[in-house]
XYZ file of C-alpha atoms in Angstrom:
517
model
C -27.625 -10.362 2.205
C -25.921 -12.506 4.813
C -22.153 -12.533 4.486
C -22.153 -9.232 2.530
C -19.591 -6.565 3.342
C -21.072 -4.051 5.772
C -21.046 -0.244 5.599
C -22.307 1.990 8.429
C -22.762 5.682 7.576
C -24.162 8.427 9.827
C -25.203 12.041 9.649
C -24.622 14.172 12.718
C -27.846 14.292 14.686
C -29.479 17.659 14.155
C -30.246 20.089 16.921
C -33.986 20.609 17.433
C -34.039 24.250 18.446
C -34.249 25.272 14.774
C -35.780 24.375 11.402
C -33.920 22.353 8.758
C -31.935 24.364 6.195
C -29.666 23.674 3.232
C -26.734 22.689 5.467
C -28.764 19.882 7.038
C -30.018 18.796 3.608
C -26.450 18.749 2.246
C -25.082 16.439 4.940
C -28.052 14.085 4.854
C -27.982 13.959 1.065
C -24.251 13.160 0.983
C -24.858 10.260 3.368
C -27.790 9.044 1.296
C -25.687 9.025 -1.881
C -22.982 7.040 -0.060
C -25.555 4.594 1.317
C -27.243 4.078 -2.060
C -23.948 3.644 -3.901
C -22.678 1.078 -1.400
C -25.947 -0.881 -1.509
C -25.776 -0.955 -5.313
C -22.174 -2.141 -4.969
C -23.124 -5.202 -2.915
C -22.712 -3.882 0.636
C -25.113 -4.478 3.510
C -25.629 -0.831 4.532
C -26.922 0.864 7.660
C -27.642 4.580 7.312
C -28.492 6.531 10.473
C -29.771 10.048 11.012
C -31.723 11.670 13.832
C -32.076 14.559 16.257
C -30.177 15.897 19.258
C -32.813 17.036 21.754
C -31.201 17.908 25.094
C -29.249 20.873 26.412
C -29.630 24.395 27.669
C -30.322 25.826 24.211
C -33.431 23.630 23.783
C -34.592 24.422 27.300
C -34.273 28.183 26.628
C -35.932 27.975 23.183
C -38.828 25.968 24.627
C -39.249 28.451 27.472
C -39.310 31.373 25.002
C -41.970 29.547 22.941
C -44.084 28.783 26.015
C -43.659 25.027 25.473
C -42.138 22.151 27.363
C -38.709 21.042 26.061
C -40.201 17.669 25.100
C -43.009 19.303 23.097
C -40.508 21.499 21.238
C -38.318 18.467 20.583
C -41.275 16.454 19.265
C -42.344 19.249 16.926
C -38.902 20.017 15.509
C -37.687 16.419 15.330
C -40.648 15.721 13.022
C -39.367 18.471 10.668
C -36.025 16.681 10.286
C -37.707 13.322 9.749
C -39.844 14.920 7.019
C -36.770 16.518 5.389
C -35.084 13.122 5.020
C -38.239 11.751 3.391
C -38.561 14.794 1.106
C -34.955 14.338 -0.055
C -35.816 10.700 -0.932
C -33.280 9.483 1.629
C -32.959 5.811 2.467
C -32.023 6.023 6.148
C -32.599 2.746 8.018
C -33.168 4.398 11.378
C -33.926 7.785 12.912
C -32.574 8.154 16.437
C -33.823 10.690 18.996
C -31.792 11.416 22.124
C -34.983 11.504 24.211
C -35.686 7.816 23.440
C -35.243 5.273 26.277
C -32.820 3.172 24.166
C -30.530 6.201 23.859
C -30.716 7.299 27.491
C -29.868 3.746 28.590
C -26.822 3.708 26.274
C -25.498 7.095 27.433
C -25.763 6.133 31.088
C -24.019 2.814 30.365
C -21.172 4.637 28.600
C -20.875 7.050 31.542
C -20.589 4.083 33.924
C -17.785 2.628 31.771
C -15.874 5.938 31.862
C -16.260 6.127 35.662
C -15.102 2.510 35.977
C -12.029 3.321 33.860
C -11.133 6.214 36.185
C -11.600 8.782 33.405
C -14.377 10.809 35.093
C -13.947 12.785 38.327
C -15.933 15.440 40.218
C -14.600 19.000 40.366
C -15.981 22.430 39.552
C -16.044 24.284 36.281
C -15.148 27.926 35.932
C -14.794 29.498 32.526
C -16.327 30.847 29.334
C -19.330 28.977 27.972
C -21.435 29.562 24.863
C -25.053 28.424 25.149
C -25.495 28.709 21.356
C -22.513 26.448 20.590
C -22.986 24.238 23.684
C -19.203 24.549 24.010
C -16.570 25.778 26.449
C -13.779 28.086 25.247
C -10.395 29.032 26.644
C -9.533 32.709 27.148
C -7.068 32.468 24.249
C -9.842 31.314 21.861
C -12.167 34.279 22.460
C -12.498 37.197 20.042
C -13.437 40.810 20.736
C -17.109 41.692 20.405
C -18.966 45.025 20.466
C -18.588 47.347 23.462
C -15.666 45.397 24.888
C -17.612 42.135 25.092
C -16.086 38.732 24.440
C -17.334 36.280 21.824
C -16.638 32.660 20.970
C -14.541 32.120 17.798
C -17.872 31.297 16.088
C -19.190 34.763 16.943
C -21.575 33.394 19.571
C -21.967 35.200 22.908
C -20.193 33.644 25.894
C -20.881 33.842 29.598
C -18.694 33.164 32.622
C -19.897 29.972 34.296
C -18.933 28.625 37.717
C -20.575 25.426 38.923
C -19.826 21.894 40.167
C -19.001 19.617 37.285
C -17.820 16.148 36.447
C -14.777 16.122 34.175
C -13.499 13.678 31.602
C -9.698 13.250 31.730
C -9.166 14.387 28.139
C -5.664 15.640 29.018
C -4.587 12.010 29.512
C -5.510 11.142 25.911
C -3.224 13.468 23.945
C -0.516 10.910 23.093
C -2.992 8.083 22.497
C -5.059 10.232 20.122
C -1.968 11.323 18.186
C -0.886 7.678 17.920
C -4.379 6.778 16.664
C -4.265 9.485 13.962
C -0.821 8.326 12.857
C -1.885 4.675 12.683
C -5.071 5.607 10.764
C -4.116 8.228 8.165
C -7.604 8.211 6.596
C -9.558 8.604 9.839
C -10.092 12.362 9.356
C -10.771 13.983 5.991
C -10.239 16.153 4.095
C -6.544 16.709 4.775
C -7.081 20.319 5.906
C -9.377 19.118 8.716
C -6.963 16.342 9.674
C -4.173 18.915 9.980
C -6.433 21.191 12.058
C -7.355 18.380 14.490
C -3.767 17.180 14.915
C -2.604 20.739 15.531
C -5.327 21.201 18.170
C -4.376 17.983 19.982
C -0.630 18.739 19.809
C -1.383 22.116 21.415
C -2.351 20.288 24.616
C -5.721 19.049 25.836
C -7.591 20.271 28.899
C -9.904 18.013 30.880
C -13.442 18.366 29.587
C -16.422 19.379 31.706
C -19.056 16.700 31.034
C -21.938 17.662 33.337
C -24.007 20.689 34.247
C -26.159 21.653 37.238
C -27.561 24.985 35.980
C -30.355 23.363 33.945
C -32.245 20.072 34.005
C -33.068 19.199 30.368
C -30.610 16.382 29.784
C -29.697 12.806 30.642
C -29.270 12.502 34.446
C -25.819 11.459 35.644
C -26.141 7.968 37.176
C -25.926 8.212 40.945
C -25.917 12.035 41.028
C -29.112 13.391 39.544
C -28.291 16.986 40.474
C -26.163 16.805 37.305
C -27.199 16.262 33.698
C -24.670 15.154 31.121
C -22.927 17.604 28.811
C -24.935 17.574 25.614
C -22.032 16.477 23.404
C -21.295 13.337 25.438
C -25.007 12.591 25.203
C -25.306 13.396 21.471
C -22.242 11.553 20.204
C -23.400 8.342 21.848
C -26.302 8.168 19.358
C -24.042 6.378 16.876
C -23.832 3.362 19.175
C -27.189 3.641 20.976
C -28.886 3.160 17.584
C -27.108 -0.183 17.133
C -27.960 -1.630 20.502
C -25.201 -0.476 22.896
C -24.674 -1.399 25.751
C -25.354 -4.826 24.206
C -22.099 -5.328 22.281
C -23.295 -8.445 20.491
C -25.857 -8.460 17.700
C -26.246 -5.184 15.789
C -23.344 -3.466 17.577
C -20.947 -6.290 16.693
C -22.144 -6.199 13.088
C -21.936 -2.450 12.458
C -19.338 -0.959 14.808
C -16.957 0.753 14.236
C -18.813 3.088 11.871
C -17.279 3.346 8.412
C -18.143 7.014 8.009
C -19.348 9.851 10.230
C -20.295 12.737 7.929
C -20.234 16.114 9.715
C -19.979 19.842 9.064
C -16.560 21.379 9.583
C -17.742 23.268 12.696
C -18.162 20.036 14.696
C -15.070 18.124 13.568
C -13.358 18.613 16.960
C -16.190 16.891 18.817
C -16.139 13.926 16.403
C -12.413 13.551 15.868
C -11.072 14.409 19.363
C -13.709 13.975 22.081
C -15.599 11.036 20.570
C -12.602 8.730 19.931
C -11.283 9.569 23.414
C -14.633 8.691 25.059
C -14.811 5.442 23.103
C -11.234 4.334 23.734
C -11.587 5.173 27.435
C -14.647 2.882 27.528
C -12.707 0.092 25.792
C -14.567 0.570 22.489
C -13.233 1.099 18.978
C -13.108 4.557 17.391
C -14.934 5.214 14.097
C -12.986 4.468 10.919
C -13.463 7.863 9.292
C -14.833 11.336 10.016
C -15.371 13.525 6.957
C -15.986 17.227 7.595
C -17.567 19.099 4.692
C -17.730 22.852 4.134
C -20.463 25.466 4.462
C -22.732 27.079 1.895
C -23.156 30.792 1.337
C -26.144 32.282 -0.523
C -25.287 34.363 -3.588
C -21.956 35.232 -1.934
C -23.462 36.160 1.452
C -23.061 34.254 4.703
C -26.369 32.535 5.487
C -28.077 33.858 8.596
C -31.590 34.112 9.975
C -31.091 37.792 10.822
C -30.233 38.622 7.185
C -33.191 36.493 6.089
C -31.271 34.542 3.433
C -31.666 31.019 4.816
C -32.059 28.543 1.931
C -35.041 26.319 2.626
C -34.663 22.914 0.915
C -38.380 22.357 0.219
C -38.572 25.573 -1.791
C -35.648 24.499 -3.973
C -37.190 21.086 -4.586
C -40.538 22.609 -5.548
C -38.906 25.034 -7.961
C -36.283 22.850 -9.620
C -37.121 19.204 -8.937
C -35.670 16.789 -6.387
C -33.098 14.986 -8.528
C -31.904 18.302 -9.935
C -31.312 19.641 -6.402
C -29.582 16.404 -5.366
C -27.331 16.640 -8.420
C -26.477 20.316 -8.022
C -25.531 20.179 -4.343
C -23.011 17.380 -4.877
C -21.766 18.594 -8.268
C -21.244 22.304 -7.771
C -18.475 22.305 -5.128
C -15.495 20.038 -4.405
C -16.818 18.127 -1.405
C -15.046 19.363 1.718
C -14.759 22.954 0.459
C -17.108 25.841 1.150
C -19.571 26.576 -1.631
C -21.830 29.345 -2.839
C -25.427 28.657 -3.801
C -26.812 30.747 -6.631
C -29.987 30.261 -8.645
C -28.095 31.146 -11.817
C -25.547 28.355 -11.199
C -28.378 25.914 -10.450
C -30.179 26.715 -13.709
C -26.929 26.561 -15.707
C -26.105 23.079 -14.372
C -29.652 21.888 -15.043
C -29.755 23.157 -18.596
C -26.198 22.598 -19.782
C -25.325 19.347 -18.011
C -28.586 17.571 -17.259
C -30.717 18.667 -20.229
C -28.163 19.336 -22.987
C -25.523 16.718 -22.100
C -27.100 13.735 -20.321
C -30.744 14.167 -21.297
C -29.974 14.897 -24.931
C -27.638 11.892 -25.209
C -30.296 9.529 -23.863
C -33.195 11.086 -25.757
C -31.594 11.140 -29.190
C -30.056 7.672 -28.824
C -33.327 6.068 -27.710
C -35.450 8.047 -30.184
C -33.294 6.854 -33.092
C -33.631 3.257 -31.846
C -37.401 3.708 -31.540
C -37.691 5.058 -35.091
C -35.121 2.937 -36.919
C -34.854 -0.365 -35.021
C -38.523 -1.283 -34.572
C -38.378 -0.145 -30.921
C -35.958 -2.934 -29.984
C -32.372 -3.077 -28.775
C -30.562 -3.115 -32.141
C -28.510 -6.000 -33.467
C -24.781 -5.324 -33.272
C -22.136 -6.194 -35.793
C -18.354 -6.161 -35.359
C -16.931 -3.279 -33.287
C -14.560 -0.686 -34.741
C -11.699 0.737 -32.651
C -13.904 3.779 -31.956
C -16.726 1.545 -30.720
C -14.322 -0.314 -28.441
C -12.941 2.966 -27.116
C -16.455 4.258 -26.345
C -17.480 1.014 -24.649
C -14.199 0.851 -22.732
C -14.797 4.362 -21.405
C -18.373 3.516 -20.401
C -17.518 0.147 -18.887
C -14.518 1.559 -17.006
C -16.617 4.234 -15.321
C -17.586 2.037 -12.357
C -13.948 1.746 -11.216
C -13.405 5.514 -11.348
C -16.640 6.340 -9.565
C -16.072 3.709 -6.878
C -12.647 5.187 -6.108
C -14.051 8.737 -5.884
C -16.943 7.622 -3.680
C -14.617 5.812 -1.282
C -12.900 9.178 -0.762
C -16.250 11.062 -0.556
C -15.232 13.040 -3.616
C -18.759 13.223 -4.990
C -17.880 15.977 -7.465
C -15.094 13.780 -8.900
C -17.494 10.846 -9.281
C -19.937 13.031 -11.193
C -17.211 14.581 -13.340
C -16.058 11.058 -14.281
C -19.629 10.336 -15.435
C -19.702 13.566 -17.430
C -16.433 12.670 -19.165
C -18.289 9.616 -20.503
C -21.399 11.658 -21.388
C -19.338 14.205 -23.327
C -17.401 11.420 -25.071
C -20.671 9.730 -26.072
C -22.094 12.973 -27.467
C -18.899 13.368 -29.510
C -19.146 9.736 -30.660
C -22.722 10.110 -31.916
C -21.832 13.295 -33.815
C -18.871 11.605 -35.524
C -20.690 8.333 -36.307
C -23.840 10.141 -37.569
C -26.195 7.157 -37.323
C -28.934 9.213 -39.054
C -26.759 9.188 -42.193
C -25.839 5.486 -41.789
C -29.531 4.620 -41.958
C -29.352 5.075 -45.737
C -25.780 3.955 -46.421
C -25.116 1.151 -43.920
C -28.105 0.176 -41.718
C -26.156 -2.655 -40.066
C -23.459 -0.219 -38.985
C -26.166 2.164 -37.736
C -27.478 -0.638 -35.510
C -24.038 -1.222 -34.008
C -23.543 2.493 -33.284
C -26.975 2.739 -31.636
C -26.284 -0.398 -29.571
C -23.016 1.169 -28.321
C -24.897 4.361 -27.405
C -27.704 2.511 -25.606
C -25.170 0.408 -23.720
C -23.286 3.577 -22.725
C -26.519 5.140 -21.424
C -27.269 1.940 -19.472
C -23.935 2.120 -17.656
C -24.398 5.823 -16.958
C -27.909 5.251 -15.606
C -26.674 2.464 -13.299
C -23.965 4.720 -11.901
C -26.070 7.868 -11.482
C -28.755 6.006 -9.496
C -27.212 6.979 -6.150
C -27.287 10.690 -7.050
C -30.518 10.926 -9.083
C -32.529 7.814 -8.208
C -35.843 8.683 -9.881
C -34.368 10.013 -13.135
C -31.926 7.107 -13.412
C -34.744 4.617 -12.795
C -36.726 6.180 -15.644
C -33.743 5.813 -17.993
C -33.284 2.167 -16.971
C -37.005 1.578 -17.505
C -36.641 2.943 -21.043
C -33.810 0.489 -21.653
C -35.971 -2.373 -20.299
C -33.364 -3.133 -17.622
C -35.019 -5.452 -15.087
C -35.227 -4.193 -11.481
C -32.913 -7.010 -10.334
C -30.307 -6.069 -12.964
C -29.585 -2.564 -11.674
C -26.725 -3.274 -9.283
C -23.170 -2.212 -10.060
C -21.991 -5.758 -10.719
C -24.040 -5.439 -13.938
C -21.837 -2.636 -15.242
C -19.764 -3.663 -18.243
C -20.432 -6.653 -20.470
C -21.809 -8.675 -17.525
C -25.131 -6.881 -17.919
C -24.894 -5.757 -21.549
C -28.106 -5.080 -23.480
C -29.547 -8.026 -25.384
C -30.375 -7.354 -29.037
C -34.058 -7.750 -29.851
C -35.304 -6.706 -26.392
C -38.454 -4.595 -26.817
C -38.123 -1.030 -25.554
C -40.887 1.353 -24.500
C -41.446 4.658 -26.289
C -38.686 7.006 -25.093
C -39.583 9.997 -22.917
C -37.399 12.972 -22.008
C -36.006 12.702 -18.471
C -34.196 16.020 -17.934
C -36.319 18.932 -19.208
C -34.753 22.339 -19.694
C -35.589 24.811 -16.942
C -37.347 27.878 -18.294
C -37.549 30.680 -15.780
C -40.949 32.231 -15.302
C -41.063 35.937 -16.022
C -40.492 37.982 -12.912
C -38.932 35.065 -10.987
C -35.885 35.833 -8.841
């Protein structure tokens, strides 16, 4: 694919002191859908995910488990690697911050920041949250029980005083604001952009970027009493995975990243600290950071203590992988918070996948199988209604491409469902079952229009539901090399007389077992 347009998309790297949950699955899945869509649309794509394995939290968790930090990291990193595979994700790489390639890159970046005069030695005194791996100002703290202080996230904080290297973040306020103004799409959605700009306008403090109170981290070059602040270490993964500090080769091809997908709780690190580190080192900032919302469970905040963590493997086993992929990106406007409920999941599966999409494909292909000798029917002249239906189907690629470029996955899927609903209305009005007796030639044209509509839908739902879409394309005898988005529209239209296999249902209705929750 030499000479193709490139697209580099990343998940945040996931912290290894815990097991994967629905939030991790959501971010990884969104990136996978972007990566698949862009590949289908002719881009040379690199999709990165991985694990963040250093820091005090890992050291404490490992100690509590009676393990070494490396053993805990190995065990839990494998869980995240398995989750990506279980979600049928197409990541090209999986980076771990304990890998030599990463440690080399972080130390090289540190050296660049020192060389630029943006790192100096001082001492840190202030409120620190081990759980968040973040420092908080007095004005950011909230009241906790018994007069205690908590981070704005609700995490406990402790007063820390120790020697520390600092990054001169305060010097970057005006340059960051100028960067945001020059790149209006670099932070999305708009609410997060406004939040970041407001934070930067409020004034930036220099950032403590090393610790001496624990040892599980990347040593500071030339001063190994210090390990690097976990966020400076973690953020560097996006360039260590593409060969930094070598700025030729893979780095030159892929950087700056087209899209960092993150949860809204870490937007500050990605949209303030990370661009400042990069610009200070003479490197380009990423093109776009998109911060999505959080899920609740049946209206309740998800927490381990409540015991309502949603485990992705359980959902997949119960409902099916493509159904879970579809629901998570369909149910909530991407960027907003969302509530997971089993009732909503089943409703989407039965009303939209089974009744709308599945029924359209099944009845169209079954009628072709029965009435057209199992071949793509011959088509006669098109009526205005035929042209309208085909125009809607063939125009879908433009609408979905626009929505995907804005990470509005729910809009992309709604655009597809507009076509599905239109096609179900078209088949009811045209009544090809009646035309069989009165005008078989016209019946053939109607069924060709329906099959062609399903072909375009199946091409465009591949990124979201790869297995189900592949089965639909198989049933339309679409060759594996004819499934890219440049085949949408008449460029890849079905050829009359092509033999089709016996149609099979793709989206079964979900029937709840008695006694199930």
